[in-house]
Amino acid sequence: MIGELWCWFFQFLCLNLQVDLRDKPALENVFAETKFDAVIHFAGLKAVGESMQKPLLYFNNNLIGTITLLEVMAAHGCKQLVFSSSATVYGWPKEVPCTEEFPLSAANPYGRTKLFIEEICRDIYSSDSEWKIILLRYFNPVGAHPSGYIGEDPRGIPNNLMPYVQQVAVGRRPHLTVFGTDYPTKDGTGVRDYIHVVDLADGHIAALRKLSEANIGCEVYNLGTGKGTSVLEMVAAFEKASGKKIPLVMADRRPGDAETVYAATEKAERELSWKANYGVDEMCRDQWKWASKNPYGYGSPDGTN
Ligand code: UD1
């Protein structure tokens, strides 16, 4: 849901405007017509593999889009921002859970754009203390809106685990390839911190509330559950929720993958009064509801819309 859908355009939802963030005159018009208290900036390309093939596309879209947005916000006196960062800025963490104080690194151009934007935000706050900025480091968002009407619909072959599992369950792909079965984890497969998209959305509301406090500066919070779940555990949870068997093909590790990544959640709990409520069973239940109602996402089987 958060990701490709939002790649090129910043959606001014209430106004129903679609503007490329790099189009400064168009963005200027939006800010001239409406006074915004704060901006939640989700827009960005997010496919790791594509970023390695097309780094300039990623730097152009993610960095220039953000810089233009920040310039226009500043020019219009809107200096409150919530930005979608990512756990990717922890690189291959030496230990878990990942706390917000961990050293930062990037393993690919996509990750570097997140890291650079975080640094840009810290720099603009250092230069002008009127800014209030919250950087949210998402762990692995999955699931869908419980209504079954809003969900993730990646273009082409999904890069991420759960959209792929979903497409196997509805018969669009024959099997899931499990990348790596020899990690030093509970069952040999990679461990991640999956978070329900509804919890993630609530984390943004909590961040907006936090922006109303005085002197928050530029702060960073993990949005995760604090629990690690393996690939095989996620597959089992999805099979249980859907009643579908997911055929598996065991394969080598995917280059660049970390073995275990999960969040320390204390800072967000303490300072944002926010905590994830849903577990993997609810994530899979809601993702299956979306998938079973919309097996071809927002499109049709022949791909014509
Ligand atoms: C990936 C990105 C990360 C990005 C995040 C966005 C990589 C290397 N990392 O994280 O930078 O912020 O998506 O959500 O792409 N898996 C399979 N088979 C599959 C797909 C995935 O076994 O077909 C495994 C992976 O090896 C991993 C786990 O599932 O252990 C989760 O993978 P994925 O959903 O791609 O997320 P990340 O790799 O954590």
Coordinates of C-alpha atoms and ligand atoms in Angstrom, one line a residue:
M1 CA 0.0 0.0 0.0
I2 CA 2.8 2.4 1.0
G3 CA 5.3 2.4 -1.8
E4 CA 4.8 2.1 -5.5
L5 CA 1.4 3.5 -5.3
W6 CA 2.9 6.7 -4.0
C7 CA 6.1 6.6 -6.0
W8 CA 5.7 9.5 -8.4
F9 CA 3.1 11.7 -6.9
F10 CA 2.5 13.4 -3.7
Q11 CA -1.1 13.0 -3.1
F12 CA -2.8 16.0 -1.5
L13 CA -5.6 13.7 -0.4
C14 CA -8.1 16.2 0.8
L15 CA -7.6 18.4 -2.2
N16 CA -7.3 15.4 -4.5
L17 CA -4.3 16.9 -6.3
Q18 CA -1.5 14.9 -7.9
V19 CA 1.8 16.8 -8.2
D20 CA 5.3 15.5 -9.0
L21 CA 7.3 16.8 -6.1
R22 CA 10.1 17.9 -8.5
D23 CA 7.7 20.2 -10.2
K24 CA 8.4 23.3 -8.1
P25 CA 6.0 25.7 -9.7
A26 CA 3.1 23.2 -9.3
L27 CA 4.1 22.6 -5.7
E28 CA 4.3 26.3 -5.1
N29 CA 0.7 26.7 -6.4
V30 CA -0.5 24.0 -3.9
F31 CA 1.1 25.7 -1.0
A32 CA 0.0 29.2 -2.2
E33 CA -3.6 28.0 -2.3
T34 CA -3.8 26.2 1.0
K35 CA -2.1 26.7 4.3
F36 CA -0.8 23.4 5.7
D37 CA 0.2 22.9 9.3
A38 CA 2.3 19.8 8.6
V39 CA 3.3 17.4 5.8
I40 CA 3.6 13.7 5.9
H41 CA 6.0 12.8 3.1
F42 CA 5.6 9.2 1.9
A43 CA 6.6 9.7 -1.7
G44 CA 9.5 7.7 -3.0
L45 CA 10.7 4.9 -5.2
K46 CA 11.4 1.8 -3.1
A47 CA 12.6 -1.2 -5.1
V48 CA 16.1 -2.2 -3.9
G49 CA 17.1 -4.1 -7.1
E50 CA 15.8 -1.3 -9.4
S51 CA 17.8 1.2 -7.4
M52 CA 21.0 -0.7 -8.1
Q53 CA 20.2 -0.7 -11.9
K54 CA 19.1 2.9 -12.0
P55 CA 20.7 4.8 -9.1
L56 CA 20.3 8.2 -10.8
L57 CA 16.5 7.6 -11.1
Y58 CA 16.4 7.0 -7.4
F59 CA 18.6 10.0 -6.5
N60 CA 16.7 12.2 -8.8
N61 CA 13.2 11.2 -7.7
N62 CA 13.7 10.6 -4.0
L63 CA 16.3 13.3 -3.2
I64 CA 15.3 16.1 -5.6
G65 CA 11.6 15.5 -4.8
T66 CA 12.3 15.9 -1.1
I67 CA 14.6 18.9 -1.4
T68 CA 12.0 20.7 -3.5
L69 CA 9.3 19.9 -1.0
L70 CA 11.4 21.2 1.9
E71 CA 12.2 24.4 0.0
V72 CA 8.6 25.0 -0.8
M73 CA 7.5 24.2 2.8
A74 CA 10.1 26.6 4.2
A75 CA 9.1 29.3 1.8
H76 CA 5.5 29.0 2.9
G77 CA 6.2 28.8 6.6
C78 CA 5.2 25.2 6.9
K79 CA 8.0 23.7 9.0
Q80 CA 6.5 20.5 10.4
L81 CA 7.3 17.2 8.7
V82 CA 6.8 13.5 9.2
F83 CA 9.0 11.5 6.8
S84 CA 8.9 7.8 5.9
S85 CA 12.3 6.5 6.5
S86 CA 13.2 2.8 6.7
A87 CA 14.9 0.2 8.8
T88 CA 17.1 -0.1 5.8
V89 CA 19.2 2.7 7.4
Y90 CA 20.5 0.1 9.9
G91 CA 22.2 -1.8 7.1
W92 CA 23.2 -5.2 8.5
P93 CA 22.7 -4.7 12.2
K94 CA 25.4 -6.3 14.4
E95 CA 22.8 -7.0 17.0
V96 CA 19.0 -6.8 17.6
P97 CA 16.7 -5.2 18.5
C98 CA 17.8 -2.2 16.5
T99 CA 17.6 1.0 18.6
E100 CA 17.4 4.4 17.1
E101 CA 21.0 5.1 18.3
F102 CA 22.5 2.3 16.1
P103 CA 25.1 3.3 13.6
L104 CA 23.6 4.1 10.2
S105 CA 24.7 2.7 6.8
A106 CA 23.2 2.0 3.4
A107 CA 23.7 -1.1 1.3
N108 CA 22.2 0.2 -2.0
P109 CA 21.1 3.5 -3.6
Y110 CA 17.5 3.1 -2.4
G111 CA 18.8 2.9 1.2
R112 CA 21.2 5.7 0.6
T113 CA 18.3 8.0 -0.4
K114 CA 16.6 7.3 3.0
L115 CA 19.9 7.9 4.8
F116 CA 20.6 11.1 2.9
I117 CA 17.1 12.5 3.5
E118 CA 17.5 11.8 7.2
E119 CA 20.8 13.7 7.2
I120 CA 19.3 16.6 5.2
C121 CA 16.5 16.8 7.8
R122 CA 19.0 16.9 10.7
D123 CA 20.9 19.6 8.8
I124 CA 17.9 21.8 8.1
Y125 CA 16.9 21.6 11.8
S126 CA 20.4 22.5 12.9
S127 CA 20.2 25.6 10.6
D128 CA 16.7 26.6 11.6
S129 CA 15.3 25.5 15.0
E130 CA 11.7 26.4 13.9
W131 CA 11.6 23.1 12.1
K132 CA 9.9 20.1 13.8
I133 CA 10.7 16.9 12.0
I134 CA 9.9 13.3 12.8
L135 CA 11.7 10.5 10.9
L136 CA 9.8 7.2 11.1
R137 CA 11.9 4.1 10.4
Y138 CA 9.4 1.6 9.1
F139 CA 10.3 -2.1 9.5
N140 CA 8.4 -4.5 7.2
P141 CA 4.9 -3.2 6.5
V142 CA 2.4 -5.9 5.5
G143 CA -1.3 -6.6 5.6
A144 CA -4.1 -4.5 4.2
H145 CA -7.0 -2.4 5.4
P146 CA -9.4 -4.7 7.3
S147 CA -12.2 -3.6 4.9
G148 CA -10.5 -5.6 2.1
Y149 CA -10.8 -2.5 -0.2
I150 CA -7.3 -1.0 0.2
G151 CA -4.1 -3.0 -0.2
E152 CA -0.8 -3.3 -1.9
D153 CA -0.7 -3.9 -5.6
P154 CA 2.9 -4.0 -6.8
R155 CA 3.7 -3.6 -10.5
G156 CA 5.4 -6.5 -12.1
I157 CA 7.0 -9.3 -10.0
P158 CA 6.8 -8.4 -6.3
N159 CA 10.1 -7.8 -4.6
N160 CA 8.9 -8.3 -1.1
L161 CA 7.8 -11.4 0.7
M162 CA 4.1 -11.0 1.5
P163 CA 2.9 -9.5 -1.8
Y164 CA 4.7 -12.6 -3.4
V165 CA 3.0 -15.0 -1.0
Q166 CA -0.3 -13.4 -1.8
Q167 CA 0.1 -13.8 -5.5
V168 CA 1.0 -17.5 -5.0
A169 CA -2.2 -18.0 -2.9
V170 CA -4.5 -16.5 -5.6
G171 CA -2.8 -18.7 -8.3
R172 CA -0.9 -15.9 -10.1
R173 CA 2.5 -17.5 -9.4
P174 CA 3.3 -21.2 -8.9
H175 CA 5.5 -21.1 -5.9
L176 CA 7.4 -18.9 -3.4
T177 CA 11.2 -19.0 -3.6
V178 CA 12.6 -19.0 -0.1
F179 CA 15.8 -17.0 -0.2
G180 CA 18.2 -18.7 2.3
T181 CA 17.6 -21.7 4.5
D182 CA 21.0 -21.7 6.3
Y183 CA 20.8 -18.5 8.4
P184 CA 21.6 -18.9 12.1
T185 CA 17.9 -18.4 12.9
K186 CA 15.2 -20.6 14.5
D187 CA 14.4 -22.4 11.2
G188 CA 17.3 -21.2 8.9
T189 CA 15.2 -18.5 7.1
G190 CA 15.5 -14.7 7.4
V191 CA 13.8 -13.0 10.4
R192 CA 12.1 -9.7 10.1
D193 CA 9.8 -7.4 12.1
Y194 CA 6.5 -7.4 10.1
I195 CA 4.1 -4.6 11.1
H196 CA 0.4 -4.3 10.1
V197 CA -0.1 -1.3 7.8
V198 CA -3.0 0.0 10.1
D199 CA -0.5 0.1 13.0
L200 CA 1.9 1.9 10.8
A201 CA -0.7 4.4 9.8
D202 CA -1.6 5.0 13.5
G203 CA 2.1 5.6 14.1
H204 CA 1.8 8.6 11.7
I205 CA -1.1 10.0 13.7
A206 CA 0.9 9.7 16.8
A207 CA 3.8 11.5 15.1
L208 CA 1.5 14.3 14.0
R209 CA 0.4 14.7 17.6
K210 CA 3.9 14.8 18.8
L211 CA 4.6 17.7 16.3
S212 CA 2.3 19.8 18.3
E213 CA 4.6 19.7 21.4
A214 CA 7.2 22.4 21.9
N215 CA 10.8 22.0 20.9
I216 CA 10.8 18.5 19.5
G217 CA 13.6 19.2 17.1
C218 CA 14.4 16.5 14.6
E219 CA 13.6 13.1 16.2
V220 CA 13.6 9.6 14.9
Y221 CA 11.4 6.6 15.9
N222 CA 11.2 3.0 14.9
L223 CA 7.8 1.7 13.8
G224 CA 7.9 -2.0 14.3
T225 CA 6.4 -4.6 16.7
G226 CA 9.7 -5.6 18.4
K227 CA 9.1 -9.2 17.3
G228 CA 11.0 -11.2 14.8
T229 CA 9.2 -13.6 12.5
S230 CA 10.9 -16.0 10.0
V231 CA 10.0 -16.5 6.4
L232 CA 8.6 -20.0 7.2
E233 CA 6.6 -18.7 10.1
M234 CA 5.0 -16.0 7.9
V235 CA 4.2 -18.6 5.2
A236 CA 2.6 -20.8 7.9
A237 CA 0.5 -17.8 9.2
F238 CA -0.7 -17.0 5.7
E239 CA -1.6 -20.6 5.0
K240 CA -3.6 -20.7 8.2
A241 CA -5.4 -17.4 7.4
S242 CA -6.1 -18.3 3.7
G243 CA -6.6 -22.0 3.9
K244 CA -4.3 -22.2 0.8
K245 CA -1.1 -24.2 0.5
I246 CA 1.9 -22.1 -0.6
P247 CA 4.3 -24.3 -2.5
L248 CA 7.9 -23.5 -1.6
V249 CA 11.2 -23.7 -3.5
M250 CA 14.2 -23.5 -1.3
A251 CA 17.0 -21.4 -2.8
D252 CA 20.3 -19.6 -1.9
R253 CA 20.4 -16.4 0.1
R254 CA 19.4 -13.2 -1.8
P255 CA 22.5 -11.0 -2.1
G256 CA 22.4 -8.1 0.3
D257 CA 19.9 -9.7 2.8
A258 CA 20.5 -9.4 6.5
E259 CA 19.7 -12.5 8.6
T260 CA 17.7 -10.9 11.5
V261 CA 16.3 -7.4 11.8
Y262 CA 13.7 -6.3 14.4
A263 CA 13.0 -3.1 16.2
A264 CA 13.5 -1.7 19.6
T265 CA 10.1 -0.2 20.3
E266 CA 10.6 1.5 23.6
K267 CA 11.3 5.0 22.3
A268 CA 8.1 5.2 20.2
E269 CA 6.1 3.7 23.1
R270 CA 7.5 6.2 25.5
E271 CA 7.6 9.4 23.5
L272 CA 4.8 8.9 20.9
S273 CA 2.5 6.8 23.2
W274 CA 2.2 4.5 20.3
K275 CA 2.5 0.7 20.1
A276 CA 1.6 -1.9 17.5
N277 CA -1.6 -3.7 18.3
Y278 CA -1.7 -6.4 15.6
G279 CA 0.3 -9.7 15.3
V280 CA 1.1 -11.7 12.2
D281 CA -2.3 -13.6 12.3
E282 CA -4.2 -10.3 11.9
M283 CA -1.7 -9.1 9.2
C284 CA -2.3 -12.3 7.2
R285 CA -6.1 -12.3 7.8
D286 CA -6.4 -8.7 6.4
Q287 CA -4.0 -9.3 3.6
W288 CA -5.9 -12.4 2.6
K289 CA -9.2 -10.5 2.7
W290 CA -7.8 -7.9 0.3
A291 CA -6.3 -10.6 -1.9
S292 CA -9.3 -12.8 -2.1
K293 CA -11.6 -9.8 -2.9
N294 CA -9.1 -8.4 -5.4
P295 CA -6.9 -11.2 -6.8
Y296 CA -5.6 -8.8 -9.5
G297 CA -5.2 -5.9 -7.1
Y298 CA -6.6 -2.7 -8.7
G299 CA -6.2 -4.3 -12.2
S300 CA -7.8 -7.1 -14.2
P301 CA -6.5 -10.6 -15.2
D302 CA -5.6 -9.4 -18.7
G303 CA -3.8 -6.4 -17.3
T304 CA -5.9 -4.0 -19.3
N305 CA -6.6 -1.8 -16.3
Ligands
UD1_1 C1 13.3 -5.1 1.7 C2 14.4 -4.2 1.3 C3 14.5 -3.1 2.2 C4 13.2 -2.2 2.1 C5 12.0 -3.2 2.5 C6 10.7 -2.4 2.2 C7 16.0 -5.8 0.2 C8 17.3 -6.4 0.3 N1 15.6 -5.0 1.3 O1 13.5 -5.5 3.0 O2 15.6 -2.2 1.9 O3 13.3 -1.2 3.1 O4 12.1 -4.3 1.6 O5 9.7 -3.1 2.7 O6 15.3 -5.9 -0.8 N2 12.0 -13.4 0.9 C9 11.9 -14.6 0.4 N3 11.4 -14.8 -0.9 C10 10.9 -13.7 -1.6 C11 11.0 -12.4 -1.0 C12 11.6 -12.3 0.2 O7 12.4 -15.6 1.0 O8 10.4 -13.9 -2.7 C13 12.6 -13.2 2.2 C14 13.8 -12.3 2.3 O9 15.0 -13.1 2.0 C15 13.8 -11.8 3.7 C16 12.3 -11.7 4.0 O10 11.7 -12.6 3.1 O11 14.3 -12.7 4.6 C17 11.7 -10.4 3.9 O12 12.0 -9.9 2.6 P1 11.4 -8.5 2.0 O13 9.9 -8.6 2.1 O14 11.9 -8.3 0.6 O15 11.9 -7.4 3.0 P2 13.4 -7.0 3.4 O16 14.4 -7.8 2.7 O17 13.4 -7.0 4.9

